[in-house]
Every structure is written in structure tokens, then in C-alpha cells.
GROMACS .gro file of C-alpha atoms in nm:
model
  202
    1UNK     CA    1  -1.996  -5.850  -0.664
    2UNK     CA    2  -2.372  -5.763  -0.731
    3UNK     CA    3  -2.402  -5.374  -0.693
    4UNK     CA    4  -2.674  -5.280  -0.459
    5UNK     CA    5  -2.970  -5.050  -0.599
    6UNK     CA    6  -3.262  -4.896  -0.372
    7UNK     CA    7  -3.507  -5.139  -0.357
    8UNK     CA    8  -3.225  -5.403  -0.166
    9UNK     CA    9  -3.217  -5.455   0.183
   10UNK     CA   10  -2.993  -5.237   0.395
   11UNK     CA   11  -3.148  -5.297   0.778
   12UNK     CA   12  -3.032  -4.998   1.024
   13UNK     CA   13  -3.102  -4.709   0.757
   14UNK     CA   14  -3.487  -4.490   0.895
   15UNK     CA   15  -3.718  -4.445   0.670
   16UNK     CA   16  -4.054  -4.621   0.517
   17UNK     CA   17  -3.984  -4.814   0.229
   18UNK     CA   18  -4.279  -4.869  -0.055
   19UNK     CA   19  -4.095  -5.161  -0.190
   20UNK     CA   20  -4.014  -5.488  -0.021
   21UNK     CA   21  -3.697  -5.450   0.177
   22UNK     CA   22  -3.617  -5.373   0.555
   23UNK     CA   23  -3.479  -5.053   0.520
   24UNK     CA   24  -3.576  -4.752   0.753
   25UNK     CA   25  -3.554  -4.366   0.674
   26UNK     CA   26  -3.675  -4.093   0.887
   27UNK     CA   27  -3.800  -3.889   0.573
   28UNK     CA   28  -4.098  -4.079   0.392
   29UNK     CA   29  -4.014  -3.898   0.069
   30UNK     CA   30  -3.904  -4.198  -0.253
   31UNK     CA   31  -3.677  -3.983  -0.362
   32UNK     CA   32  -3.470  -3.881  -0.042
   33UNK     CA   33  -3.548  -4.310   0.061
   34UNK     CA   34  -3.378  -4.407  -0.262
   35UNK     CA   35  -3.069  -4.164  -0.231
   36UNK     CA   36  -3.025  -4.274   0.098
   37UNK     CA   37  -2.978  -4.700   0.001
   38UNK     CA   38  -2.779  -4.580  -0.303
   39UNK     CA   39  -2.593  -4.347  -0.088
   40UNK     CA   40  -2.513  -4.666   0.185
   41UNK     CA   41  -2.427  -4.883  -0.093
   42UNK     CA   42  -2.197  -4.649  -0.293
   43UNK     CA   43  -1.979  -4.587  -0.053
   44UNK     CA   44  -1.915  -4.991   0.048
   45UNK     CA   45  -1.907  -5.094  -0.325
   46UNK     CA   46  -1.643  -4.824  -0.332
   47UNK     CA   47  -1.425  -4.944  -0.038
   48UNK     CA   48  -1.449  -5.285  -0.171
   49UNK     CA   49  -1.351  -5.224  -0.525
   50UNK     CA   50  -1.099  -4.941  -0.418
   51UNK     CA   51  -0.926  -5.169  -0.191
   52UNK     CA   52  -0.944  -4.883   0.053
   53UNK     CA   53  -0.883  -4.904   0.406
   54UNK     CA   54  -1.117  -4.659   0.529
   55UNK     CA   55  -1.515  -4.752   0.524
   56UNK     CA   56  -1.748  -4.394   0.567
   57UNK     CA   57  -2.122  -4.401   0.624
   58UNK     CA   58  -2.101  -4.054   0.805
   59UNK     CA   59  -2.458  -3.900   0.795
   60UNK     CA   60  -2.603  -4.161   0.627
   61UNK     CA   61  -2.963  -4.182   0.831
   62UNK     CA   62  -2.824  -4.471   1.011
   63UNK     CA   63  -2.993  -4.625   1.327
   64UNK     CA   64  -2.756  -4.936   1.306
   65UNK     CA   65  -2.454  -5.052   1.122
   66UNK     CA   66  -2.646  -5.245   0.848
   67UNK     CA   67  -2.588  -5.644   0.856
   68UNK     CA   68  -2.548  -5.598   0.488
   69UNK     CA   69  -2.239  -5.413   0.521
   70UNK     CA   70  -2.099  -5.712   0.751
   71UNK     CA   71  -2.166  -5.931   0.447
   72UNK     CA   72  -2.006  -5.724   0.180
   73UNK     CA   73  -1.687  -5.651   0.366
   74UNK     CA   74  -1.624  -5.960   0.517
   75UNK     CA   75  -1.355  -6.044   0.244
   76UNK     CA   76  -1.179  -5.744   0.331
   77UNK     CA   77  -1.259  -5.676   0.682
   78UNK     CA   78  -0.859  -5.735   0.773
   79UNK     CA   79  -0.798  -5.430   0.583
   80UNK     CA   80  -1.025  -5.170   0.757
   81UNK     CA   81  -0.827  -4.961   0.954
   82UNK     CA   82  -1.026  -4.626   0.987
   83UNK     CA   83  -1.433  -4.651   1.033
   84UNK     CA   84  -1.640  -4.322   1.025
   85UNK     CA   85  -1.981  -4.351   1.159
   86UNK     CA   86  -2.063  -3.991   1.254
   87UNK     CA   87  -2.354  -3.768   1.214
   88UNK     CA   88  -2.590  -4.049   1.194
   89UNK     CA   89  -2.933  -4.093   1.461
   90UNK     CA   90  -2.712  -4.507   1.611
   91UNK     CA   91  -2.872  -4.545   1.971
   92UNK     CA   92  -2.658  -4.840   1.992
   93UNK     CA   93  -2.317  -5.046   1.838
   94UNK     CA   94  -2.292  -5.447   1.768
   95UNK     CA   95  -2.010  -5.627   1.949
   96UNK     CA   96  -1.984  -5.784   1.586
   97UNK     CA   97  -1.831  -5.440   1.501
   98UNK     CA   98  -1.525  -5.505   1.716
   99UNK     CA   99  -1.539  -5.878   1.628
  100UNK     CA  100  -1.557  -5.811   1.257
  101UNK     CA  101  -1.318  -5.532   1.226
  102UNK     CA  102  -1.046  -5.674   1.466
  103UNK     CA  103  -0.774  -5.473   1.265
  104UNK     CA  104  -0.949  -5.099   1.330
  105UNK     CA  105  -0.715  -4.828   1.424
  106UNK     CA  106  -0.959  -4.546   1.466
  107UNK     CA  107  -1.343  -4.534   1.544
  108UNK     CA  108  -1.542  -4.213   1.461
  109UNK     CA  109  -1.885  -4.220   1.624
  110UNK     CA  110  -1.944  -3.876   1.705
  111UNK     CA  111  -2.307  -3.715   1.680
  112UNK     CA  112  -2.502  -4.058   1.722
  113UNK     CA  113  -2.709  -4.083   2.043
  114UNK     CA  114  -2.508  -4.351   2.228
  115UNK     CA  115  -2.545  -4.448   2.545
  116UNK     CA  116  -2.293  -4.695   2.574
  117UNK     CA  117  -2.035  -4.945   2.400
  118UNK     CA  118  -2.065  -5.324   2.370
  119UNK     CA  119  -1.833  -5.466   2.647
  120UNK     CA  120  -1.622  -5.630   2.331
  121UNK     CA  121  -1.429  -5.305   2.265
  122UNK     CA  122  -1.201  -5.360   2.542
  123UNK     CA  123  -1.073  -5.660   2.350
  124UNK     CA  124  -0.974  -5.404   2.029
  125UNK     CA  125  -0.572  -5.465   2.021
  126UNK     CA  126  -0.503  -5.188   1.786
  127UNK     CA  127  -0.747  -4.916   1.837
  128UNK     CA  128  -0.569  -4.628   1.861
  129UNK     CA  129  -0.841  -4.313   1.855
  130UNK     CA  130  -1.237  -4.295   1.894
  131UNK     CA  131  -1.449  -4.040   1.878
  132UNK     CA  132  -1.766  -4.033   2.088
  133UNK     CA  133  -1.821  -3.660   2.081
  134UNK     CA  134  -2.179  -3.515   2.114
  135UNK     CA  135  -2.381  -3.873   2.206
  136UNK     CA  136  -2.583  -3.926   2.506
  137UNK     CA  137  -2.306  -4.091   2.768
  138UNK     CA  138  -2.415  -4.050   3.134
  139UNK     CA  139  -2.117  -4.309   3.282
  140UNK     CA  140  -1.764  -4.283   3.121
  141UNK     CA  141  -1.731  -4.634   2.918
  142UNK     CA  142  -1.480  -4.813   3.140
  143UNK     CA  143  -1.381  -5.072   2.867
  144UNK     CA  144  -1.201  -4.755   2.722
  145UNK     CA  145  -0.937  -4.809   2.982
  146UNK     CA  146  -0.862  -5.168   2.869
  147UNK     CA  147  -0.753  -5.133   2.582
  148UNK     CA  148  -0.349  -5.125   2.557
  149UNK     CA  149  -0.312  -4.909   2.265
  150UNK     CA  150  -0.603  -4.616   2.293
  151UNK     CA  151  -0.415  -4.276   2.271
  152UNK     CA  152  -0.727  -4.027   2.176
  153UNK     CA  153  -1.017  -4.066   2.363
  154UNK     CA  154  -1.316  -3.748   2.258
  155UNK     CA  155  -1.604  -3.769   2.479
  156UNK     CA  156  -1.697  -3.419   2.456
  157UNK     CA  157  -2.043  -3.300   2.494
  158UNK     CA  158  -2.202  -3.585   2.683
  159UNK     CA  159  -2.371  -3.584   3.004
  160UNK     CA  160  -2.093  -3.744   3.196
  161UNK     CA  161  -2.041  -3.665   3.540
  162UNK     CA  162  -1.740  -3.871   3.671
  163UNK     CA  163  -1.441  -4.032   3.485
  164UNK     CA  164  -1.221  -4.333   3.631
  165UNK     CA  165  -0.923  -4.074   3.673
  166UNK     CA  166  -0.701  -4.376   3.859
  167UNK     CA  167  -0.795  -4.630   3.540
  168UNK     CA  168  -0.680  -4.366   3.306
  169UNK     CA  169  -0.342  -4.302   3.433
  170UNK     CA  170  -0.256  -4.660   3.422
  171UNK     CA  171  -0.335  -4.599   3.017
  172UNK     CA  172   0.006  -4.589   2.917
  173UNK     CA  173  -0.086  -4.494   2.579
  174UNK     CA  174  -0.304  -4.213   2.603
  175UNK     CA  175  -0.195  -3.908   2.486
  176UNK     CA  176  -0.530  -3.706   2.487
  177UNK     CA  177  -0.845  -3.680   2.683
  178UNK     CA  178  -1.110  -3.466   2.582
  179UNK     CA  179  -1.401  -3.398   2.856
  180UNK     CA  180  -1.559  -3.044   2.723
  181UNK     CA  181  -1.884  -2.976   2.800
  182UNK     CA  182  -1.968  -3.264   3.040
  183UNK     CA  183  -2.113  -3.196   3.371
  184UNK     CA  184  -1.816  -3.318   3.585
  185UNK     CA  185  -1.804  -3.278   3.957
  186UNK     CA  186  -1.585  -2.993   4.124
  187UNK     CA  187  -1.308  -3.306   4.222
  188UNK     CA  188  -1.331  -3.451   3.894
  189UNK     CA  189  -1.188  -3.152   3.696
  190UNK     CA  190  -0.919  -3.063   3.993
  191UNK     CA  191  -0.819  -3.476   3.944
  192UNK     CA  192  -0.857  -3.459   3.562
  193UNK     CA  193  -0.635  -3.115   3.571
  194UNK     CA  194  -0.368  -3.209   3.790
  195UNK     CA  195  -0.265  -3.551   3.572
  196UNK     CA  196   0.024  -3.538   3.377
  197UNK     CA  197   0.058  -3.849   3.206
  198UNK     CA  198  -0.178  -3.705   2.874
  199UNK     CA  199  -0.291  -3.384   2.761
  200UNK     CA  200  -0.662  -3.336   2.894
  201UNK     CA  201  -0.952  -3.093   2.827
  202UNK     CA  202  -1.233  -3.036   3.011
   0.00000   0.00000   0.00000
């Protein structure tokens, strides 16, 4: 596999690049550019060649899961079973994320600025915990309640004002709901409070 160096193309990573590739960085600077394509790179070279079952761009400067990273893995995307996104500036997720990594058991995409999920997550059939603390959710992403095997949903610190309480309890997985710092409704929290199907915070 041909190692990726700074000057390749890594689309979804902000940032102006001074040599030809579509890569974006929010910081200008060469130096911080070029640590931030090595820093993508390393770490999917590394799942790759450590046959590892985890794949972590967590603050990474991201804006979008780089197509390159679809490439690379594609070999090995049946093996992914933990993906960390977090901490990185994503306004949005490909439905080729779900379509890709069909075999993903948990989903960390807290402190991106989401709005909402690609309708395609509802068809995850292993997904068992995801992370969407700290985004920008107005509306509670009702595709959550499709899928069969979700038991850790963390949509803390959103702007989310009413959750599908009646959807949820027919979630026969879920375990855990956390709601923190969202402005629910006055009926919302007595609904979310008097459930006792899952544990629930909010």
C-alpha cells in the first residue's frame, strides 16, 4: 500500500493547501497543514497494517470523512467495528459511511456541528452505541429508533426540544438515553422520567 505524505489528497480536512491537492485546513500555517494530512494518514495506514478494528480521526480538522479513507479501507471495511470521529468541525455524514462500514458496532461523533444523520443509519444491523454529544441537533434523529440493536444513544448538549418518547420504548434494546442539557419541554422530561424500559438522563 503506498503510504500517504502531505502533499496527497485527503478531501474533508480545512485548511489552504500551497501544493496541488484538495485538502482543507482551518489554520493556513505549512507546518500545522502538513501535520494535519500526515496526522489523517497515520492513523488509517495504521488500522490497515495493524489489522485493527477500530479506525480514529478524533480531532483531526475534519469537515468530512475524506473519500480517501473510503478507498484505503475498503479491503478491510468488514472488520471496522468501532469508528471515532469526535472533536472534529463535520457539518454533515455520507450515507456511504453506513453503507461502507455495514459491520460498525459503535459510532463516536461527538463535538462536530451536526445537524442531522443520513436516513441510511436506520438500516445499521449491528450498531450498538453512538455518540452525538455537543453537535447542533434541533429534531431528535428518528432513524435512531429503527435500528434493532441501538442500546446507548448520547445526545447531550444539543438544542433538542422534543424526543419520540412512544418510538423509544418500542427500542427493545436500549439501555441508555442521555438528554442533558437540551431544551426539552416541561412534558417531555415528566414522559422521558417516568419510562422504565432504559436508564435516561436529562
Amino acid at each position: 500500500m503506498t503510504s500517504t505524505q502531505p502533499g496527497n489528497s485527503w478531501p474533508g480536512v480545512r485548511g489552504k493547501c500551497v501544493v496541488p491537492c484538495n485538502v482543507f485546513f482551518r489554520n493556513d500555517h505549512n507546518r500545522i497543514m502538513a501535520e494535519a494530512v500526515a496526522n489523517v494518514a497515520r492513523r488509517v495506514n495504521a488500522t490497515v497494517e495493524e489489522g485493527s478494528d477500530t479506525l480514529d480521526l478524533s480531532n483531526c480538522k475534519l469537515i468530512s470523512f475524506p473519500d480517501g479513507v473510503f478507498k484505503v479501507l475498503r479491503s478491510v471495511s468488514d472488520n471496522i467495528r468501532v469508528i471515532t470521529l469526535a472533536d472534529n468541525e463535520m457539518k454533515s455524514i455520507s450515507s456511504k459511511l453506513f453503507s461502507t462500514f455495514t459491520q460498525l458496532r459503535e459510532l463516536d461523533l461527538r463535538g462536530n456541528v451536526l445537524t442531522k444523520l443520513p436516513a441510511s443509519v436506520g438500516e445499521m444491523e449491528h450498531l450498538t452505541c453512538i455518540n452525538l454529544a455537543n453537535n447542533s441537533f434541533s429534531v431528535f434523529p428518528d432513524k435512531l429508533t429503527e435500528i434493532a440493536t441501538l442500546e446507548r444513544i448520547n445526545l447531550q448538549g444539543n438544542g433538542i426540544t422534543e424526543i419520540p418518547v412512544e418510538k423509544l420504548t418500542d427500542m427493545r434494546a436500549l439501555k441508555w438515553l442521555n438528554v442533558k442539557s437540551n431544551p426539552l419541554d416541561s412534558n417531555t422530561q415528566s414522559a422521558l422520567q417516568s419510562l422504565h424500559g432504559f436508564e435516561t438522563e436529562c
